Short mmCIF file of C-alpha atoms in Angstrom, two decimals:
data_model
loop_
_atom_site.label_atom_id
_atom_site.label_comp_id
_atom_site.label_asym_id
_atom_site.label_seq_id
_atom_site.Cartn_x
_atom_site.Cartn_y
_atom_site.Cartn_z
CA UNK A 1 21.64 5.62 -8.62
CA UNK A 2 18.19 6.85 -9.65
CA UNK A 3 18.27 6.65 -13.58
CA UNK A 4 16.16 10.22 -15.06
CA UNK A 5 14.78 10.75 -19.24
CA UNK A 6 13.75 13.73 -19.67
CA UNK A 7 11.28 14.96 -22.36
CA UNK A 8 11.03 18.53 -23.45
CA UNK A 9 10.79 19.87 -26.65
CA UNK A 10 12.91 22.69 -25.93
CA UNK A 11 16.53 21.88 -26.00
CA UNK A 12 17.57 24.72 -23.72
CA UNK A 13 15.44 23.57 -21.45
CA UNK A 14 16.60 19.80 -21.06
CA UNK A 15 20.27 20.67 -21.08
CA UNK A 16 19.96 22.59 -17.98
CA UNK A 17 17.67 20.12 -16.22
CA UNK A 18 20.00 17.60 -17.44
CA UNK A 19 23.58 19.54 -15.78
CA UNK A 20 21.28 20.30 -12.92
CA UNK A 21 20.12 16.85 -12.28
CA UNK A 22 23.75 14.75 -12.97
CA UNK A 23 25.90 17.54 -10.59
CA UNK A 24 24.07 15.66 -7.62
CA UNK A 25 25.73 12.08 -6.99
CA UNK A 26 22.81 10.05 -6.62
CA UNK A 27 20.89 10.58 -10.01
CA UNK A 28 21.59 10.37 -13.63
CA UNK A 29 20.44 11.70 -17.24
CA UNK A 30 20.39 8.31 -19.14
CA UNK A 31 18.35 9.70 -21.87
CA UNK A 32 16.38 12.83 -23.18
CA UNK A 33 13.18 13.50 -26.23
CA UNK A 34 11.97 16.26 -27.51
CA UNK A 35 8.57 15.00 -28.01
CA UNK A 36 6.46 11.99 -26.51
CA UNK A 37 6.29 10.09 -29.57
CA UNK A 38 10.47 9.56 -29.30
CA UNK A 39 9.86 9.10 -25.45
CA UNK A 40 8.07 6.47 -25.36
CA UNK A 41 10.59 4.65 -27.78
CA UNK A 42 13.85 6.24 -25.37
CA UNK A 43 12.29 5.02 -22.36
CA UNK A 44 11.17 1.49 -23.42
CA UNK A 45 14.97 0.80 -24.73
CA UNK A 46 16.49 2.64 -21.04
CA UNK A 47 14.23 1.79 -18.49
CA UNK A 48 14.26 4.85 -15.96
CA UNK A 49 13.21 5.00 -12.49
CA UNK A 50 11.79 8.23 -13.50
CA UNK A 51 10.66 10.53 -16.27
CA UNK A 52 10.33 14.25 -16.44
CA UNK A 53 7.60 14.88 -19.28
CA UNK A 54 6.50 18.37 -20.21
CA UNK A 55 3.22 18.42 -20.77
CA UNK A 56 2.73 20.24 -23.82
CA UNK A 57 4.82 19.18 -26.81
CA UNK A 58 4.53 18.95 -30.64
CA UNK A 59 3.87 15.00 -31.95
CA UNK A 60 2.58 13.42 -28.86
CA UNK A 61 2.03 15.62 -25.52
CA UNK A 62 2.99 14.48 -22.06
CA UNK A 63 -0.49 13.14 -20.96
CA UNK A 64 -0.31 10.57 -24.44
CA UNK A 65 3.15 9.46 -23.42
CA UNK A 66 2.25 8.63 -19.93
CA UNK A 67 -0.85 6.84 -20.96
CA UNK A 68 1.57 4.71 -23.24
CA UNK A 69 3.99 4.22 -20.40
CA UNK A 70 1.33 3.53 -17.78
CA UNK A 71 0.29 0.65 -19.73
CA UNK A 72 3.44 -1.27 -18.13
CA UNK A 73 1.73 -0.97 -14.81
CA UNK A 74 3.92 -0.99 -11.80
CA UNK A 75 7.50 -1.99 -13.79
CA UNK A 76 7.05 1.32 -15.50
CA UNK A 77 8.87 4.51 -14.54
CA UNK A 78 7.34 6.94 -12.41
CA UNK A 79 6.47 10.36 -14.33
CA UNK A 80 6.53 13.51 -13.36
CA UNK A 81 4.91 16.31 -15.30
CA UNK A 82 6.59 19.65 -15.95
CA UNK A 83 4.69 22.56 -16.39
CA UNK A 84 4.45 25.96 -16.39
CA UNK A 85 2.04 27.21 -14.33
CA UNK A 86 0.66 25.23 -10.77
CA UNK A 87 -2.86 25.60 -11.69
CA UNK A 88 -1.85 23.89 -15.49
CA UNK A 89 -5.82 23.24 -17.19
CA UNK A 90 -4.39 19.50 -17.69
CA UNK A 91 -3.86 18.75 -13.92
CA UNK A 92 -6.93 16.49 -13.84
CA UNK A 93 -6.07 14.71 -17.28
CA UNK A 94 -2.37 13.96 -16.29
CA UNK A 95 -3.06 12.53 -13.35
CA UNK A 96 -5.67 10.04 -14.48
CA UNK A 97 -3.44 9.31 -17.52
CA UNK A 98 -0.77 8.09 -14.59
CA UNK A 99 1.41 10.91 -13.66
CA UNK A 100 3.02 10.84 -10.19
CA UNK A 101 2.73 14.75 -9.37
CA UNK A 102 3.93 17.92 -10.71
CA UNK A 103 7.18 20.29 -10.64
CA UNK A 104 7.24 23.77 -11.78
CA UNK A 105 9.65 24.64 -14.65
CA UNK A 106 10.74 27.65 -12.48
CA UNK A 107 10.87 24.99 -9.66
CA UNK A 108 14.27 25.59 -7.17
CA UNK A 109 17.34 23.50 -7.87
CA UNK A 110 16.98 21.68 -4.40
CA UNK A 111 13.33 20.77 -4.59
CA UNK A 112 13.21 19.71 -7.97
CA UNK A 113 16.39 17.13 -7.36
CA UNK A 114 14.36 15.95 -3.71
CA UNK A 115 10.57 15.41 -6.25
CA UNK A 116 12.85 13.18 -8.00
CA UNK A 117 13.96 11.13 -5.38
CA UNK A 118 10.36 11.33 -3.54
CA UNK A 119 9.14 10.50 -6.43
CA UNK A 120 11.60 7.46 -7.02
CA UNK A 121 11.31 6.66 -3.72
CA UNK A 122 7.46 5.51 -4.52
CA UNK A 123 5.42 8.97 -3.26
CA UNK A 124 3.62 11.13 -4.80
CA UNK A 125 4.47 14.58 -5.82
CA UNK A 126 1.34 16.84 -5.33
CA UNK A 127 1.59 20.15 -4.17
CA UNK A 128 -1.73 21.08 -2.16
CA UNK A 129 -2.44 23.95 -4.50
CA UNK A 130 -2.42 21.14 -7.35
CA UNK A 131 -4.92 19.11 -5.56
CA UNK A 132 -7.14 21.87 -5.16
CA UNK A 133 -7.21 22.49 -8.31
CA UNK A 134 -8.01 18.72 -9.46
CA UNK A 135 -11.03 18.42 -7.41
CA UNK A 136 -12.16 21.93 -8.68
CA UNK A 137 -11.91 20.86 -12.21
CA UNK A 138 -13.32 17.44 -11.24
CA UNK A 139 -16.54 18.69 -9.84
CA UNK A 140 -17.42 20.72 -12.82
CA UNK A 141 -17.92 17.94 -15.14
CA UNK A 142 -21.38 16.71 -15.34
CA UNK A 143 -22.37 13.56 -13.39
CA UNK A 144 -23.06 11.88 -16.57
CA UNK A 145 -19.17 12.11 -17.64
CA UNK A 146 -18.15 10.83 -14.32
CA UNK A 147 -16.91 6.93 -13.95
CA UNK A 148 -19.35 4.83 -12.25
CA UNK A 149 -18.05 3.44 -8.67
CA UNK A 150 -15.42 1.14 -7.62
CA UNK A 151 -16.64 -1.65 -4.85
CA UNK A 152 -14.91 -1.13 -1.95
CA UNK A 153 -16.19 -4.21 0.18
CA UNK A 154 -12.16 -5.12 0.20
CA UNK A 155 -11.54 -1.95 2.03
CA UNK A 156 -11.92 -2.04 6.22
CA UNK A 157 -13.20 1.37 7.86
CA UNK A 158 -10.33 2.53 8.75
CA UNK A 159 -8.92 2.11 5.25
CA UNK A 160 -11.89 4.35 3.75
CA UNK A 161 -11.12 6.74 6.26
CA UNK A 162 -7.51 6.98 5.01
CA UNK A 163 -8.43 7.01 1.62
CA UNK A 164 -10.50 9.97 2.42
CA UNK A 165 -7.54 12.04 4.38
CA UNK A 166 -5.30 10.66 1.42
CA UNK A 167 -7.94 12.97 -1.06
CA UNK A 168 -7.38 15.47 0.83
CA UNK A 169 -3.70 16.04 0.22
CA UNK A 170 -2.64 14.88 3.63
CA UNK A 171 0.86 13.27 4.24
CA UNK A 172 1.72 10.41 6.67
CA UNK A 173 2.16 12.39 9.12
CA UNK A 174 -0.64 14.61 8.74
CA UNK A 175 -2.96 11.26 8.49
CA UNK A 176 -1.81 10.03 11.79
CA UNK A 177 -2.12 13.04 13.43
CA UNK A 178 -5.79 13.30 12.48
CA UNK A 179 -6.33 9.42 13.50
CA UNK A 180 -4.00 9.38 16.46
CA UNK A 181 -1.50 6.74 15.08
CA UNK A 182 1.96 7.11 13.97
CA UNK A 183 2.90 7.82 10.94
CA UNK A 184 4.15 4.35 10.25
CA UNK A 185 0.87 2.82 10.54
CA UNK A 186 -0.76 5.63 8.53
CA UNK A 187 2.15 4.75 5.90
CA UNK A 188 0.93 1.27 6.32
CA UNK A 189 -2.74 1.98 5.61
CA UNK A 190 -1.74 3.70 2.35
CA UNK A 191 0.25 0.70 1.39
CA UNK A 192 -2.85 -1.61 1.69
CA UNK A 193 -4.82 1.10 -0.19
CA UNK A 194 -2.05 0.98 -2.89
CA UNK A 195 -1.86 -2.76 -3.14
CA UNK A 196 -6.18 -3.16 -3.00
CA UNK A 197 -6.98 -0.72 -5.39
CA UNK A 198 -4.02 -1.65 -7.74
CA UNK A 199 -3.43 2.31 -7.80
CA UNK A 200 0.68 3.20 -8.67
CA UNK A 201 0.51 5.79 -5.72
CA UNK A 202 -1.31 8.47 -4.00
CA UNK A 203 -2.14 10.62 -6.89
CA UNK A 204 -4.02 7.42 -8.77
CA UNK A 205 -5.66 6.90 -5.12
CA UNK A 206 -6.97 10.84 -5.00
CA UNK A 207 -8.21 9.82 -8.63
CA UNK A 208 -10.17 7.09 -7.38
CA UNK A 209 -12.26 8.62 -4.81
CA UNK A 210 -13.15 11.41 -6.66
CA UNK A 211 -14.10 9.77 -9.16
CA UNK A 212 -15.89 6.95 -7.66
CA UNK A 213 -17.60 9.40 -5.34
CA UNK A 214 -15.92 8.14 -2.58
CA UNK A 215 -14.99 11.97 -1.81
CA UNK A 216 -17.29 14.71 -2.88
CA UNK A 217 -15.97 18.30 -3.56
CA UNK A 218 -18.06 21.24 -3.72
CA UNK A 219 -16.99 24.17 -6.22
CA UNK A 220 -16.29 27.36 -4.86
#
């Protein structure tokens, strides 16, 4: 059973994501907030597998509560962010702050009960219209406001060159198509990443080589 908080600060909308998400047998609403400041405090005394968190909310907003919650490293739940709109001006922020991807409020029953469980599951949830947008807002900030690089001597070849498909938005099975390996080993290469780089999952490792410079985007 895949324990679920979820934060909103609308009470319409966290009853229906909560009869949404307990009508399918292998997840359940242990607790909800209406703000970030009460989330943090729900989720420390439940300890969820995984949080929805809307990103904009009156007290603390989503990106402040998953900074708090990211501070328990791996043993803390993964978060999704809610939002409104795919292209949300906070994309960059939430995911350095240590969101695991991003549903739509409008999102389909189906998919947004599957994000959970991918989500759960340890994978990321990023949409490839999200991770457009992230490296678009990353490569307008100035150079000066940019962290300085991570040393990747721990990192093999073929590791950077998975790192680099992994920016891109590419799944497993996109990776190993564009090296020629299954998608096991690709899966296998991301785990190494994961466990070198102490990064929670892919979105953390897209962080890291923009912002090291691993990766560099050009604006449109």
């Amino acid at each position: 059973m895949i324990r679920v908080v979820i934060v909103d600060d609308q009470a319409l909308i966290r009853g229906g994501l909560a009869a949404l998400i307990d009508s399918a047998a292998d997840l359940e609403v242990v607790g909800q907030a209406e703000n970030g400041r009460d989330a943090v405090r729900v989720i420390a005394d439940l300890a969820p597998d995984v949080v929805l968190m809307d990103i904009r909310m009156p007290v603390m907003d989503g990106i402040a509560a998953t900074e708090a919650l990211a501070l328990d490293g791996a043993d803390g739940p993964k978060v999704i962010m809610l939002t409104t709109f795919d292209l949300d001006e906070y994309v960059y922020a939430a995911l350095r702050a240590g969101a695991s991807g991003f549903l739509l409020k409008d999102t389909p029953p189906n998919d947004l009960l599957n994000g959970i469980r991918v989500v759960a599951a340890g994978d990321s949830l990023l949409a490839p219209s999200v991770t457009r947008h992230l490296i678009e807002q990353y490569v307008q900030r100035p150079s000066t406001e940019r962290p300085a690089g991570r040393d990747f001597e721990r990192l093999t070849e073929r590791e950077l060159e998975v790192l680099r498909l992994v920016a891109r938005g590419l799944s497993n099975q996109e990776i190993g198509d564009d090296l020629f390996v299954s998608p096991a080993t690709a899966k296998t290469h991301v785990s190494r990443l994961l466990m070198k780089l102490a990064a929670r999952d892919r979105a953390q490792l897209i962080v890291i080589a923009y912002e090291t410079g691993l990766v560099e985007a050009r604006p449109r």
